[in-house]
XYZ file of C-alpha atoms in Angstrom:
616
model
C 38.707 34.458 15.199
C 38.236 38.016 12.753
C 35.904 38.447 10.415
C 38.199 37.809 7.236
C 39.386 34.711 8.905
C 35.955 33.518 9.440
C 35.165 34.307 5.529
C 38.170 32.481 4.617
C 37.164 29.613 6.642
C 33.725 29.362 5.565
C 34.596 29.801 1.946
C 36.880 26.663 1.779
C 34.340 24.575 4.011
C 33.820 22.570 0.562
C 37.408 22.100 0.399
C 38.107 21.185 4.348
C 35.365 18.514 4.521
C 36.267 17.017 0.869
C 39.689 16.159 2.409
C 37.968 14.853 5.553
C 35.624 12.965 3.327
C 38.578 11.389 1.543
C 40.552 10.775 4.851
C 37.817 8.938 6.160
C 37.009 6.882 3.001
C 40.844 5.842 2.900
C 40.865 4.924 7.106
C 37.661 2.572 6.296
C 39.681 0.847 3.181
C 42.772 0.622 5.609
C 40.348 -1.310 8.319
C 38.833 -3.368 5.513
C 42.527 -4.300 4.384
C 43.666 -5.051 8.018
C 40.984 -7.365 8.659
C 41.636 -9.526 5.256
C 45.167 -10.020 6.391
C 44.341 -11.210 9.769
C 44.602 -7.967 12.083
C 42.906 -9.532 15.189
C 38.996 -7.904 15.527
C 39.434 -6.034 18.792
C 42.399 -3.989 17.390
C 40.560 -3.052 14.503
C 36.973 -2.112 16.571
C 39.825 0.019 19.151
C 41.250 1.803 15.952
C 37.974 3.052 14.814
C 37.104 4.169 18.136
C 40.519 6.215 18.702
C 40.297 7.425 15.134
C 36.750 9.162 15.039
C 37.405 10.275 18.757
C 40.687 11.711 18.011
C 39.362 13.858 14.563
C 36.394 15.073 16.893
C 38.878 16.164 19.476
C 41.115 17.694 16.728
C 38.110 19.906 15.418
C 37.035 20.678 18.887
C 40.731 21.863 20.170
C 41.001 23.836 16.610
C 37.835 25.849 17.438
C 38.750 26.746 20.617
C 37.555 30.481 21.240
C 37.222 33.162 23.776
C 34.570 35.032 22.203
C 31.122 34.838 23.520
C 29.159 35.051 20.180
C 31.063 32.456 18.837
C 31.041 29.973 22.068
C 27.092 30.517 22.138
C 26.472 31.016 18.650
C 29.060 29.928 16.612
C 29.483 33.698 15.734
C 26.197 33.410 13.606
C 28.125 32.424 10.331
C 27.413 28.862 9.653
C 25.827 28.577 6.241
C 22.429 26.560 5.517
C 23.852 23.393 4.057
C 26.215 23.322 7.075
C 23.867 23.809 9.702
C 21.527 21.605 8.309
C 24.400 18.671 8.370
C 24.821 19.746 12.003
C 21.596 19.536 12.961
C 20.946 16.719 11.526
C 23.899 15.309 13.796
C 22.260 16.890 16.602
C 18.716 15.448 15.984
C 19.780 12.148 15.168
C 20.767 10.954 18.357
C 21.651 7.356 19.985
C 17.829 7.127 19.897
C 17.490 7.775 15.933
C 20.921 5.777 14.809
C 20.683 2.903 17.665
C 17.222 2.967 19.009
C 15.101 3.659 16.005
C 15.732 1.021 13.921
C 15.446 -1.464 16.555
C 12.233 -0.622 18.037
C 10.929 -0.720 14.370
C 12.598 -4.399 14.332
C 10.556 -4.780 17.552
C 7.446 -3.288 17.407
C 6.974 -3.485 13.385
C 4.349 -1.115 12.116
C 3.729 0.618 15.834
C 7.448 1.997 15.561
C 6.284 4.183 12.576
C 4.971 6.728 14.887
C 8.832 7.543 16.138
C 9.301 8.399 12.677
C 6.240 10.206 11.625
C 6.412 12.117 14.779
C 10.143 13.225 14.903
C 9.843 14.175 10.907
C 6.567 16.043 11.206
C 8.213 18.202 14.066
C 10.214 19.804 11.804
C 7.443 21.054 9.822
C 6.317 22.901 12.764
C 10.088 24.277 13.426
C 10.063 25.621 9.852
C 6.846 27.191 9.860
C 6.242 28.231 13.449
C 9.691 29.263 15.108
C 13.012 29.057 13.579
C 13.072 32.065 11.486
C 11.397 34.199 14.224
C 14.055 33.179 16.829
C 16.715 33.682 14.665
C 15.413 37.289 13.776
C 14.820 37.834 17.554
C 18.989 37.241 17.666
C 18.693 35.628 21.323
C 21.999 33.308 22.614
C 19.655 30.798 24.278
C 15.557 29.856 24.386
C 15.200 31.097 28.003
C 16.791 34.429 26.708
C 13.766 34.451 24.052
C 11.457 33.799 27.162
C 13.217 36.856 29.603
C 13.034 39.119 27.044
C 9.784 38.482 25.330
C 8.080 38.066 28.771
C 9.991 41.126 30.651
C 11.608 39.685 33.282
C 13.475 36.773 35.065
C 10.414 34.702 36.280
C 9.963 33.536 32.889
C 13.449 33.006 31.983
C 13.721 31.150 34.899
C 10.650 28.855 34.380
C 12.102 28.227 30.855
C 15.522 27.196 32.576
C 13.655 24.445 34.633
C 12.077 23.331 31.717
C 15.115 23.159 29.551
C 17.526 21.599 32.369
C 14.286 18.634 32.936
C 14.099 17.648 29.140
C 17.753 18.386 28.391
C 19.296 16.572 31.261
C 16.610 13.715 30.797
C 17.843 13.685 26.956
C 21.502 13.558 27.760
C 21.421 10.870 30.201
C 20.076 8.668 27.325
C 23.050 9.587 25.008
C 25.198 8.863 27.677
C 24.031 5.949 28.161
C 23.989 5.059 24.234
C 27.857 5.864 24.360
C 28.454 3.538 27.392
C 26.749 0.497 25.224
C 28.823 1.176 22.184
C 32.105 1.859 24.293
C 31.594 -1.233 26.238
C 30.951 -3.659 23.230
C 33.724 -2.146 20.840
C 36.365 -1.346 23.385
C 35.771 -4.493 25.803
C 35.244 -2.448 28.724
C 33.034 -2.667 31.523
C 29.863 -0.657 30.990
C 30.657 1.423 34.371
C 33.743 2.663 33.075
C 32.592 2.496 29.215
C 29.942 5.633 30.375
C 33.046 7.804 31.367
C 34.896 6.901 27.823
C 32.008 8.287 26.197
C 31.614 11.405 28.285
C 35.292 12.453 27.687
C 34.754 12.432 23.855
C 31.717 14.429 24.586
C 33.575 16.755 26.312
C 36.596 17.196 24.429
C 34.348 18.398 21.605
C 32.302 20.792 23.336
C 33.885 22.327 26.306
C 36.898 24.396 24.531
C 34.886 25.734 21.708
C 31.431 25.648 22.919
C 28.666 26.083 19.902
C 31.781 27.030 17.164
C 33.541 23.423 17.982
C 30.154 21.256 18.345
C 28.962 22.857 14.939
C 32.015 21.875 12.827
C 32.409 18.621 15.000
C 29.054 17.520 14.140
C 29.285 18.048 10.494
C 32.032 15.779 10.615
C 30.027 13.260 12.677
C 27.167 13.725 10.453
C 29.075 12.490 7.629
C 30.356 9.334 9.697
C 26.987 8.518 10.921
C 25.146 8.461 7.597
C 27.934 6.390 5.861
C 27.694 4.010 8.601
C 24.197 3.807 8.872
C 23.501 3.526 4.924
C 26.295 0.967 4.423
C 24.914 -2.116 5.963
C 21.618 -1.508 4.559
C 22.705 -1.269 1.192
C 24.689 -4.570 1.778
C 21.872 -6.431 2.947
C 20.042 -5.334 0.193
C 22.325 -5.986 -2.620
C 23.092 -9.162 -1.168
C 19.101 -10.447 -0.986
C 17.709 -8.366 -3.733
C 20.731 -7.357 -5.962
C 19.810 -3.798 -5.914
C 21.584 -1.306 -3.563
C 18.774 0.548 -2.679
C 17.414 -0.646 0.246
C 14.723 1.932 0.756
C 12.803 0.560 -2.397
C 13.761 -2.916 -1.788
C 12.588 -4.054 1.480
C 8.989 -5.233 0.530
C 10.376 -8.305 -0.398
C 12.081 -8.629 3.089
C 8.644 -7.886 4.562
C 6.944 -10.508 2.173
C 9.637 -13.450 3.299
C 8.961 -12.192 7.053
C 5.365 -12.812 7.006
C 5.971 -16.385 5.431
C 8.599 -16.796 8.089
C 6.222 -15.437 10.879
C 3.772 -18.039 9.788
C 6.223 -21.171 9.573
C 7.564 -19.996 12.843
C 3.819 -19.366 14.586
C 4.989 -15.867 15.699
C 1.659 -14.348 17.365
C 3.068 -10.821 16.861
C 3.463 -10.015 13.235
C 5.910 -7.357 11.763
C 3.119 -5.120 9.444
C 0.249 -5.696 11.439
C -0.590 -2.214 13.130
C -1.529 -1.404 16.594
C -0.456 -4.383 18.505
C 1.511 -2.610 20.586
C -0.333 0.863 21.023
C -3.633 1.414 20.583
C -4.829 4.211 17.265
C -5.323 6.474 20.344
C -1.674 5.844 21.756
C -0.083 5.973 18.357
C -1.715 9.203 17.006
C -0.924 10.706 20.804
C 2.829 9.496 20.429
C 3.052 11.073 17.103
C 1.655 14.620 18.686
C 3.988 14.677 21.474
C 7.204 14.080 19.376
C 6.028 16.245 16.825
C 5.391 19.395 19.456
C 8.650 17.998 21.301
C 10.731 18.366 18.305
C 9.707 21.819 17.972
C 10.661 22.814 21.439
C 13.797 21.188 22.358
C 16.235 23.975 23.153
C 19.231 22.261 21.954
C 17.494 21.956 18.080
C 16.188 25.573 18.171
C 19.676 26.945 19.414
C 21.008 25.582 16.047
C 19.203 28.304 13.956
C 20.359 30.801 16.418
C 23.969 29.973 14.389
C 22.897 31.096 10.689
C 24.058 34.497 9.323
C 20.513 35.778 8.250
C 16.859 34.604 8.974
C 16.764 33.683 5.105
C 19.829 31.254 5.911
C 17.782 30.181 8.792
C 14.893 29.265 6.999
C 17.133 27.499 4.152
C 18.758 25.252 6.868
C 15.689 23.915 8.115
C 15.081 22.378 4.715
C 18.834 21.020 4.326
C 18.048 19.604 7.895
C 14.738 17.855 6.571
C 16.995 16.302 3.724
C 19.689 15.186 5.763
C 17.104 13.537 8.498
C 15.370 11.990 5.817
C 18.137 10.135 4.738
C 18.603 8.020 8.016
C 14.559 7.973 8.522
C 13.910 6.839 5.086
C 16.092 3.854 5.469
C 15.259 3.053 9.244
C 12.192 0.920 8.183
C 14.561 -0.860 5.327
C 17.360 -1.497 8.012
C 14.834 -3.151 10.427
C 13.503 -5.697 7.822
C 16.412 -6.859 6.291
C 17.838 -7.345 9.791
C 14.729 -9.318 10.980
C 14.583 -11.313 7.860
C 18.272 -12.219 8.343
C 17.680 -13.267 12.100
C 14.399 -15.140 11.257
C 16.564 -17.084 8.594
C 18.882 -18.675 11.447
C 15.768 -20.598 12.666
C 13.457 -21.175 9.802
C 16.931 -22.986 8.120
C 17.696 -24.991 11.481
C 16.391 -28.360 11.745
C 12.734 -28.306 13.170
C 13.011 -24.461 13.369
C 14.804 -24.688 16.353
C 18.597 -23.157 16.813
C 20.849 -26.019 17.719
C 22.796 -25.127 20.974
C 25.990 -25.863 18.911
C 24.721 -23.615 16.230
C 24.137 -20.434 18.430
C 26.137 -17.549 16.937
C 29.224 -15.880 18.076
C 27.791 -12.091 18.375
C 24.771 -13.559 20.324
C 27.189 -14.783 22.870
C 29.448 -11.549 22.783
C 26.177 -9.401 22.948
C 24.486 -11.320 25.650
C 27.540 -11.700 28.105
C 28.095 -7.784 28.140
C 28.119 -7.056 32.001
C 25.492 -5.099 33.495
C 22.942 -5.506 30.670
C 20.117 -7.508 29.504
C 20.576 -7.093 25.555
C 20.547 -10.684 24.448
C 18.266 -13.250 26.623
C 17.390 -17.107 25.494
C 15.057 -19.114 27.411
C 14.905 -16.336 30.494
C 18.716 -16.164 31.026
C 21.490 -13.659 29.477
C 22.911 -15.289 26.542
C 26.406 -15.598 28.614
C 27.367 -19.095 27.644
C 26.070 -22.302 25.860
C 25.742 -24.122 28.902
C 24.006 -21.819 30.563
C 21.386 -21.240 27.730
C 21.270 -24.861 27.378
C 20.351 -25.439 31.112
C 17.665 -22.871 30.830
C 15.920 -24.283 27.567
C 16.100 -27.525 28.654
C 14.503 -26.889 32.082
C 11.667 -25.191 29.953
C 11.364 -28.217 27.505
C 13.651 -27.366 24.649
C 15.918 -30.387 24.194
C 18.407 -29.994 21.500
C 18.232 -26.375 20.567
C 15.743 -23.426 21.363
C 13.122 -21.862 19.384
C 12.508 -18.122 17.882
C 10.036 -17.411 20.715
C 12.773 -17.943 23.211
C 15.236 -15.282 21.984
C 14.768 -11.648 23.339
C 16.801 -8.592 22.016
C 16.923 -5.457 23.342
C 16.161 -2.786 21.175
C 19.185 -0.814 21.571
C 21.347 -3.474 20.104
C 19.875 -4.460 16.852
C 21.382 -1.981 14.946
C 24.773 -2.301 16.066
C 24.734 -6.139 15.827
C 22.867 -6.156 12.553
C 26.351 -6.492 10.613
C 27.093 -9.887 12.410
C 23.807 -10.918 12.223
C 24.261 -10.596 8.354
C 27.810 -12.012 8.352
C 28.983 -8.753 7.620
C 32.985 -8.351 7.942
C 34.433 -6.952 11.027
C 35.386 -3.593 9.317
C 31.732 -3.190 8.573
C 31.307 -3.800 12.761
C 33.667 -1.285 13.750
C 31.940 1.144 10.690
C 28.567 1.084 12.528
C 30.028 1.043 16.129
C 31.990 4.423 15.291
C 28.666 5.802 13.769
C 26.519 5.148 16.554
C 29.137 6.765 18.582
C 29.058 9.800 16.626
C 25.520 9.994 16.886
C 25.567 10.008 20.659
C 28.591 12.274 21.073
C 27.020 14.739 18.649
C 23.726 14.767 20.181
C 25.152 14.692 24.133
C 27.435 17.730 22.564
C 24.476 19.898 21.898
C 22.357 19.105 24.856
C 25.273 20.015 27.136
C 25.763 23.401 25.357
C 22.038 24.157 25.758
C 22.234 23.452 29.433
C 25.355 25.171 30.167
C 24.762 28.156 28.083
C 21.473 28.626 29.670
C 22.615 28.414 33.213
C 26.071 30.551 32.232
C 24.058 33.116 30.286
C 20.636 33.150 31.696
C 21.067 32.601 35.652
C 24.683 33.621 36.026
C 25.139 36.531 33.466
C 21.678 37.717 33.344
C 20.396 37.330 36.921
C 23.518 36.844 39.043
C 26.415 38.995 37.676
C 25.348 41.343 34.929
C 28.714 43.077 34.985
C 30.659 39.602 34.540
C 33.205 40.163 32.015
C 33.409 37.760 28.881
C 36.463 35.287 30.663
C 34.569 34.878 33.518
C 31.408 34.111 31.395
C 33.014 31.282 29.519
C 35.042 29.743 32.494
C 31.518 29.584 34.526
C 30.329 28.043 31.318
C 32.527 25.408 30.821
C 32.689 24.335 34.483
C 28.945 23.889 34.297
C 29.173 21.981 31.454
C 31.833 19.381 33.133
C 29.367 19.542 36.560
C 26.252 18.743 33.913
C 28.000 15.979 31.968
C 29.255 14.153 35.113
C 25.958 14.051 36.662
C 24.628 12.764 33.287
C 27.038 9.908 33.265
C 26.685 8.714 36.840
C 22.522 8.542 36.138
C 23.085 6.931 32.836
C 25.200 4.141 35.022
C 21.728 3.191 36.833
C 20.526 2.404 33.505
C 16.976 4.289 34.117
C 15.463 2.641 30.801
C 15.645 2.227 27.567
C 17.207 4.834 24.905
C 13.983 5.446 23.001
C 11.594 5.738 26.411
C 14.071 8.141 28.031
C 13.972 10.132 24.921
C 10.447 10.316 24.339
C 9.964 11.443 27.944
C 12.218 14.333 26.778
C 9.966 15.358 24.069
C 6.850 15.294 26.303
C 8.621 17.743 29.057
C 9.727 20.074 26.424
C 6.552 20.109 24.613
C 4.539 20.748 27.971
C 6.500 23.677 29.058
C 8.120 24.987 26.287
C 5.954 25.079 22.988
C 3.111 27.301 24.064
C 5.297 30.118 25.257
C 7.269 29.766 22.237
C 4.487 29.710 19.834
C 2.105 32.285 21.474
C 5.436 34.603 21.867
C 5.602 34.711 18.353
C 2.399 34.741 17.085
C 0.366 36.270 19.575
C 1.164 39.506 20.763
C -1.589 39.416 23.722
C 0.474 36.940 25.585
C 1.381 38.361 28.626
C 4.227 37.608 30.935
C 1.723 36.453 33.621
C 0.123 33.968 31.346
C 3.306 32.934 29.893
C 4.954 32.063 33.242
C 1.683 30.154 34.459
C 1.269 28.564 31.115
C 4.700 27.348 31.214
C 4.455 25.939 35.204
C 1.005 24.430 34.493
C 2.038 22.333 31.378
C 5.330 21.509 32.724
C 4.059 20.494 36.445
C 1.033 18.656 34.985
C 3.429 16.218 32.723
C 6.045 16.006 35.127
C 3.480 14.669 37.801
C 2.170 12.063 35.488
C 5.835 10.889 34.069
C 7.093 10.528 37.414
C 4.113 8.733 38.869
C 3.772 6.665 35.851
C 7.497 5.645 35.330
C 8.401 5.557 39.193
C 5.224 3.962 40.395
C 4.721 6.625 42.951
C 1.248 6.749 44.596
C 0.578 10.215 43.017
C -2.074 9.114 40.302
C -4.910 6.801 40.283
C -3.905 3.350 39.715
C -5.742 1.326 36.725
C -4.737 -2.537 37.814
C -1.025 -2.591 38.337
C -0.391 0.456 36.269
C -0.212 4.060 37.396
C -2.181 6.076 34.320
C -4.593 8.553 33.447
C -7.005 7.136 30.769
C -4.389 4.272 30.613
C -2.150 6.724 28.373
C 1.690 5.447 28.189
C 4.446 7.713 30.022
C 6.105 8.155 26.890
C 2.899 10.058 25.491
C 2.684 12.198 29.071
C 2.973 15.397 26.772
C -0.754 15.072 26.018
C -1.842 16.160 29.087
C 0.386 18.961 29.821
C 0.389 20.521 26.124
C -3.450 21.777 26.100
C -2.893 22.682 29.748
C 0.010 25.072 28.762
C -2.098 27.000 25.990
C -5.298 26.913 28.170
C -4.009 28.442 31.085
C -1.994 31.065 29.002
C -4.787 32.036 26.918
C -7.081 32.388 30.119
C -4.466 34.182 32.072
C -3.604 36.479 29.320
C -6.997 37.412 28.572
C -7.539 38.505 32.193
C -4.408 40.237 32.717
C -3.040 43.805 31.417
C -1.907 43.277 28.076
C 1.720 43.881 27.216
C 3.399 47.372 26.732
C 2.305 48.810 23.181
C 6.197 48.656 22.617
C 6.173 44.989 23.045
C 3.343 44.469 21.076
C 5.045 46.439 18.120
C 8.118 44.229 18.752
C 6.072 41.215 18.257
C 4.856 42.370 14.730
C 7.711 43.456 13.397
C 9.278 39.946 14.566
C 7.106 38.377 12.083
C 8.084 40.431 9.009
C 10.251 38.628 6.649
C 12.657 41.123 6.395
C 15.309 42.681 8.899
C 18.097 41.678 10.680
C 18.674 40.908 14.581
C 16.271 42.629 16.730
C 17.736 42.484 19.953
C 21.461 43.550 20.816
C 23.335 40.979 22.873
C 26.284 42.458 25.232
C 29.337 40.310 24.037
């Protein structure tokens, strides 16, 4: 794309996305009319999935490029507002859209650790890293490490950490897309995973970061509308005011009354019922530091035209993320209020077997999942539920205490729980799919670009031409995507847990060398390398031993743990180790060259363009 064409395109972004929003609104209205005239529900759900994947594919194909700078960093031409939207979509993964409100639904107060940690992390990004990495002018995070710490050793360790955290994260996104596709397309989960994968690849393979950026802007619009609409709907129905973020206090009051009536032991608003105060704040710490270390997020700030635009885009990112995060607690509260009302309104506070809602059976019958269980069995049929409940002494119905909903299906099933029409159900599914696809695209690029640019081009074949470099990037992107899909089919854990593991891995391996590389010019090559390796190694040692039950770490009862810390907070061990090792080794090894120290001093100056010259 020539400079003039770039200018024409960016100058008309408002008009282009205005047309897109109008077309999307018209499509939603068409689906509403279709549901009113009796079009089968399954057709409507298929239409949503086909239309959204189709438009993302169209953007991806139209954004195809053969230029290295456009493939890796979108030609550094993305305005701050649009980069903020793309970052919001990149950030609000299946974990945020699908998992977070579900976690708040199940954990109540304790689930706020995710909201606080993920939001607070952007403050660290804005203050400590984003502007400086943009001024540095790298293509990838390992590119920064390799140049700042003078060689391929630091680059290679950075790639290993990047791969570990990003692959864990992308597995969660493919898993989320599989859940959505299996429910909304009515296909087996194992097949649905690859249906989601196709949507991911078509957005990212041809145009790299350029295609992903403009696709993510489109995806953000879909996901935020899909998230806000059910919350506004429930708030309007229950309070008469379409501001769920301000009105859900009444729902919390009613939930507390329902909990008293139903004799619920775990109350929604009481703190520290799942996490101890220590674990609560450990988790917030790991999520904050992990946010500031995730390569696919930091890469987004490499795409702005200037350092100033990078700073502004962090602010816009926070605003666009705030819209969803501020709504999530309300979403969870209104959804829980609706669900508990089914039981409080039932005779004897039990839901009769003949009154089991269709949505429980639909979600409960998804093959390969335990999304809805009643009396200990999958909610696949009334007959199976009745037999299991009667065996437990519940005749004529079952109590609220016998219902178990998987965190990952709360948001997607809420429109059904609240009795909304099928066109809203389809919209929410499309929004969840957009969230999973947008983050998966960013993660795939982070991995493929690091492998193609930092391993192949920088370490194996520095003379490779543009065509070969991009071909290698695309091949690696497909290989990594297929590997993630195969792992996702095994359902290693719930979405939020897998994502939290990724944050601890990134925090332990990358935060110290990135921050010290910008803010302490005395940091040496050996200090950074050993600090990365030590922090990453400690966290992976604990995480693998805790999650997979290997006899690697001391046991506490039936659990493998150090001081009882949960696996999702394993970064609490690795981050301080990384800083301590980096500082100690840097102090006992020769300092960096005067040229590098001067380079770091200039990096922190607020003015100036790219400091690193890339080969195009």
